Short mmCIF file of N, CA and C in Angstrom, two decimals:
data_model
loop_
_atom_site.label_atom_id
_atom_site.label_comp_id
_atom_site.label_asym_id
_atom_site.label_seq_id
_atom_site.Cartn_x
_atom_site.Cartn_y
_atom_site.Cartn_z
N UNK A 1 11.12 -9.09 -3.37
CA UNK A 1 9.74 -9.40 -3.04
C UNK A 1 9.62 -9.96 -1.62
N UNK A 2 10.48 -10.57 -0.91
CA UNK A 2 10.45 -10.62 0.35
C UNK A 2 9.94 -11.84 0.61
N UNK A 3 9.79 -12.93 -0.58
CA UNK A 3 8.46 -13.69 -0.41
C UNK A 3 6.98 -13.66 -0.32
N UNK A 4 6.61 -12.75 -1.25
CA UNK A 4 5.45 -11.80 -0.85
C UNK A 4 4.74 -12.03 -2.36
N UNK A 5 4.51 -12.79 -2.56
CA UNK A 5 3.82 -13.06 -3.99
C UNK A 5 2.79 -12.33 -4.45
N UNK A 6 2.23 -11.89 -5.65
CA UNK A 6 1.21 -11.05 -6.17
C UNK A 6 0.06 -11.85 -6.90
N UNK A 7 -0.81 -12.22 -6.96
CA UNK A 7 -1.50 -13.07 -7.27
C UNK A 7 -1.42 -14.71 -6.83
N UNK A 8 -1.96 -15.63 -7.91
CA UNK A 8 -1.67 -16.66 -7.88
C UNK A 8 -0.20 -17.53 -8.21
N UNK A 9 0.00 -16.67 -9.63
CA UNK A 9 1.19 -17.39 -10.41
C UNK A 9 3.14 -16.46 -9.73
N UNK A 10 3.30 -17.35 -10.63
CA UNK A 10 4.70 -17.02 -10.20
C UNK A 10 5.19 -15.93 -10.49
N UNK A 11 5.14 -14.66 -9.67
CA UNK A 11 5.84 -13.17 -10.52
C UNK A 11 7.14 -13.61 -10.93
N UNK A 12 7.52 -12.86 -11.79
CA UNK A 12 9.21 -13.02 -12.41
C UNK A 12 9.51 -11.25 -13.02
N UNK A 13 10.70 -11.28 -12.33
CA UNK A 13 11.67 -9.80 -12.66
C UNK A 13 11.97 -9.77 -13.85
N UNK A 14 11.26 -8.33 -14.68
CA UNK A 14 12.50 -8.18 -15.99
C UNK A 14 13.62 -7.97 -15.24
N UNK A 15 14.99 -8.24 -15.81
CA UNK A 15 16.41 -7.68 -15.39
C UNK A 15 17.56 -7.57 -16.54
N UNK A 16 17.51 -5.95 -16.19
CA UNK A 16 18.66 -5.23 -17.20
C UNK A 16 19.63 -5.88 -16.89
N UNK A 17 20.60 -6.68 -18.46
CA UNK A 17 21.94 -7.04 -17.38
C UNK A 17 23.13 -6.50 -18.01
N UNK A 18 23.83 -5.79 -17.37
CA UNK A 18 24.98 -5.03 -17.49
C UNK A 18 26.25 -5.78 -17.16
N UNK A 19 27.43 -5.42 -17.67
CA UNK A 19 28.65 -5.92 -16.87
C UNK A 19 28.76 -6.38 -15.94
N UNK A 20 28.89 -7.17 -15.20
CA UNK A 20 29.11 -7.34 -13.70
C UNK A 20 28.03 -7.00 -12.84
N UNK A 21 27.01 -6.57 -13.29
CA UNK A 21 25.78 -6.16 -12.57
C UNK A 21 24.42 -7.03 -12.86
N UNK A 22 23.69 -6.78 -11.93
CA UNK A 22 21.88 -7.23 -12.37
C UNK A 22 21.07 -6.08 -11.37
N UNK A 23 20.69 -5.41 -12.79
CA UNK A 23 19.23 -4.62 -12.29
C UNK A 23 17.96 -5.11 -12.22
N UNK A 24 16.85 -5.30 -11.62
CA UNK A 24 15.89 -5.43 -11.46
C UNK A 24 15.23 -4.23 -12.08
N UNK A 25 14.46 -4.44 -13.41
CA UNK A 25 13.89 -3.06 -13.71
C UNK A 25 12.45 -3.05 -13.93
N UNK A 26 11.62 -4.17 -13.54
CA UNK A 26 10.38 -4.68 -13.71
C UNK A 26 9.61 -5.80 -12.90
N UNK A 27 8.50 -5.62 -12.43
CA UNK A 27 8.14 -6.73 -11.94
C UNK A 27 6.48 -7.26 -12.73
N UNK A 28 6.62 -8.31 -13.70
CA UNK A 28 5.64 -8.65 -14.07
C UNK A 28 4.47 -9.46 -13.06
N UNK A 29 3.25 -9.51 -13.27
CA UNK A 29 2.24 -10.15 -13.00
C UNK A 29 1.38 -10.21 -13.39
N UNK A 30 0.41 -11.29 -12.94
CA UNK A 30 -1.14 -10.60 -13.35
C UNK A 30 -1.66 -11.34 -14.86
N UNK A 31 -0.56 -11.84 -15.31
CA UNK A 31 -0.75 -12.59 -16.83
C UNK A 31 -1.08 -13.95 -16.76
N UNK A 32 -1.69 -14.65 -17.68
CA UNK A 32 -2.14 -16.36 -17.46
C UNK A 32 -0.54 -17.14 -17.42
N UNK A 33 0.61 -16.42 -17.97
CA UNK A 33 2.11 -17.20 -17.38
C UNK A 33 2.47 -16.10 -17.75
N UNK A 34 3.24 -15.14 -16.53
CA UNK A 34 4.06 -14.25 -16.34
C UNK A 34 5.66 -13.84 -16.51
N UNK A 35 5.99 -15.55 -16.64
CA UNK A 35 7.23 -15.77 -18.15
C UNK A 35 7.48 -15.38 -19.22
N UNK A 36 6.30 -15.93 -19.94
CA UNK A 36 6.28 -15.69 -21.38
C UNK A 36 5.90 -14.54 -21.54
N UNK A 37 5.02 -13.51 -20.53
CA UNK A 37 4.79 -11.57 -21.06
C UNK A 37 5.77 -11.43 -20.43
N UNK A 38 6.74 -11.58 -19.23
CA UNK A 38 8.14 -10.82 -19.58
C UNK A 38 9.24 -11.07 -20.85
N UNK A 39 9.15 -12.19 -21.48
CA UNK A 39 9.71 -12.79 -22.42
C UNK A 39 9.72 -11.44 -23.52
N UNK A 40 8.49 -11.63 -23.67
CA UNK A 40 7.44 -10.92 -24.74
C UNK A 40 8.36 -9.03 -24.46
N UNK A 41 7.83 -8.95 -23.60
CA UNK A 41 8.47 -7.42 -23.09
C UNK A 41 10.40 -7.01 -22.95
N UNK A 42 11.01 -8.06 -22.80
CA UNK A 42 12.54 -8.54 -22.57
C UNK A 42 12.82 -8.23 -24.13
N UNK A 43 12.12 -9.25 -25.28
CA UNK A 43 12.22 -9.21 -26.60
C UNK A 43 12.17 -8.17 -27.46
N UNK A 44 10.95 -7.16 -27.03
CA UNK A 44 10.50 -6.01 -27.32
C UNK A 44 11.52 -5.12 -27.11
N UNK A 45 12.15 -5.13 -26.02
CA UNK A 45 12.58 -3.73 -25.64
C UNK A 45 14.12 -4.33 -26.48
N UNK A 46 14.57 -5.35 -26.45
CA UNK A 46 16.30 -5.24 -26.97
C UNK A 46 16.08 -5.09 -28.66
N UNK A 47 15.00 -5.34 -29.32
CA UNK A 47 14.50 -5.10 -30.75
C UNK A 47 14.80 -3.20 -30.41
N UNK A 48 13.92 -2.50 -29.90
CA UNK A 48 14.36 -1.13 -29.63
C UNK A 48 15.49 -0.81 -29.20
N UNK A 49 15.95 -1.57 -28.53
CA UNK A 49 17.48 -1.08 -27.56
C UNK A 49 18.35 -2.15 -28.32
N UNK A 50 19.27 -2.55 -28.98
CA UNK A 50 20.21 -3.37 -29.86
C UNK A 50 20.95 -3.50 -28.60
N UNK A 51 21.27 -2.37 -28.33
CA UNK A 51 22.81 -2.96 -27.43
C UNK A 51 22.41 -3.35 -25.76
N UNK A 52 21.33 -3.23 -25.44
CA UNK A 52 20.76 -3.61 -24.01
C UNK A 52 20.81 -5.03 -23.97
N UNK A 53 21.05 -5.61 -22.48
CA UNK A 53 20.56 -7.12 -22.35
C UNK A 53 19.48 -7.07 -21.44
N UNK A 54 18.28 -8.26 -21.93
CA UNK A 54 17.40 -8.12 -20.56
C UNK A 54 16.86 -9.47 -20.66
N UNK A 55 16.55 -10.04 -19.44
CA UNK A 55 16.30 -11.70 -19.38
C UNK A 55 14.93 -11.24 -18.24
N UNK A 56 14.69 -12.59 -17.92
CA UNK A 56 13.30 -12.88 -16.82
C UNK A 56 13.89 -13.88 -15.96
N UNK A 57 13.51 -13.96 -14.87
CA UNK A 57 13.66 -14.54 -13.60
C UNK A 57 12.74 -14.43 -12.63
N UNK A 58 12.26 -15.86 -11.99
CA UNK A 58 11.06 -15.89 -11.10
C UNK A 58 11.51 -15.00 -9.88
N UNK A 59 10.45 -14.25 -8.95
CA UNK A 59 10.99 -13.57 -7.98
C UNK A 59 11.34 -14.23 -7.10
N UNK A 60 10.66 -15.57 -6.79
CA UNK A 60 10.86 -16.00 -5.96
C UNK A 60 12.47 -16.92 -5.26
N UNK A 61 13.49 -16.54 -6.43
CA UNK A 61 14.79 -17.30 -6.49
C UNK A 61 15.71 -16.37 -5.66
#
């Protein structure tokens, strides 16, 4: 993000996490806390995907 914020609140990255890696595969915003709907979406998708990992992280870190 460059430091380049999208609204008011704090964007935060879904991120696929693999072995030794971190993908960035999402960028939430736009929600009254943009935590808890990536949470929400992170939760969702490993219920569909069993063997995937995916967490949230503010962009700004």
């Amino acid at each position: 993000m460059n430091g380049t914020k999208v609204g008011t609140g704090n964007d935060v990255w879904l991120v696929k996490g693999t072995i030794g890696a971190r993908d960035p595969v999402g960028l939430v915003f736009g929600y009254l806390d943009d935590f808890a709907a990536c949470l929400d979406i992170a939760n969702g998708l490993m219920l569909q995907f069993p063997s995937a990992s995916y967490y949230c992280e503010y962009a700004d870190q």
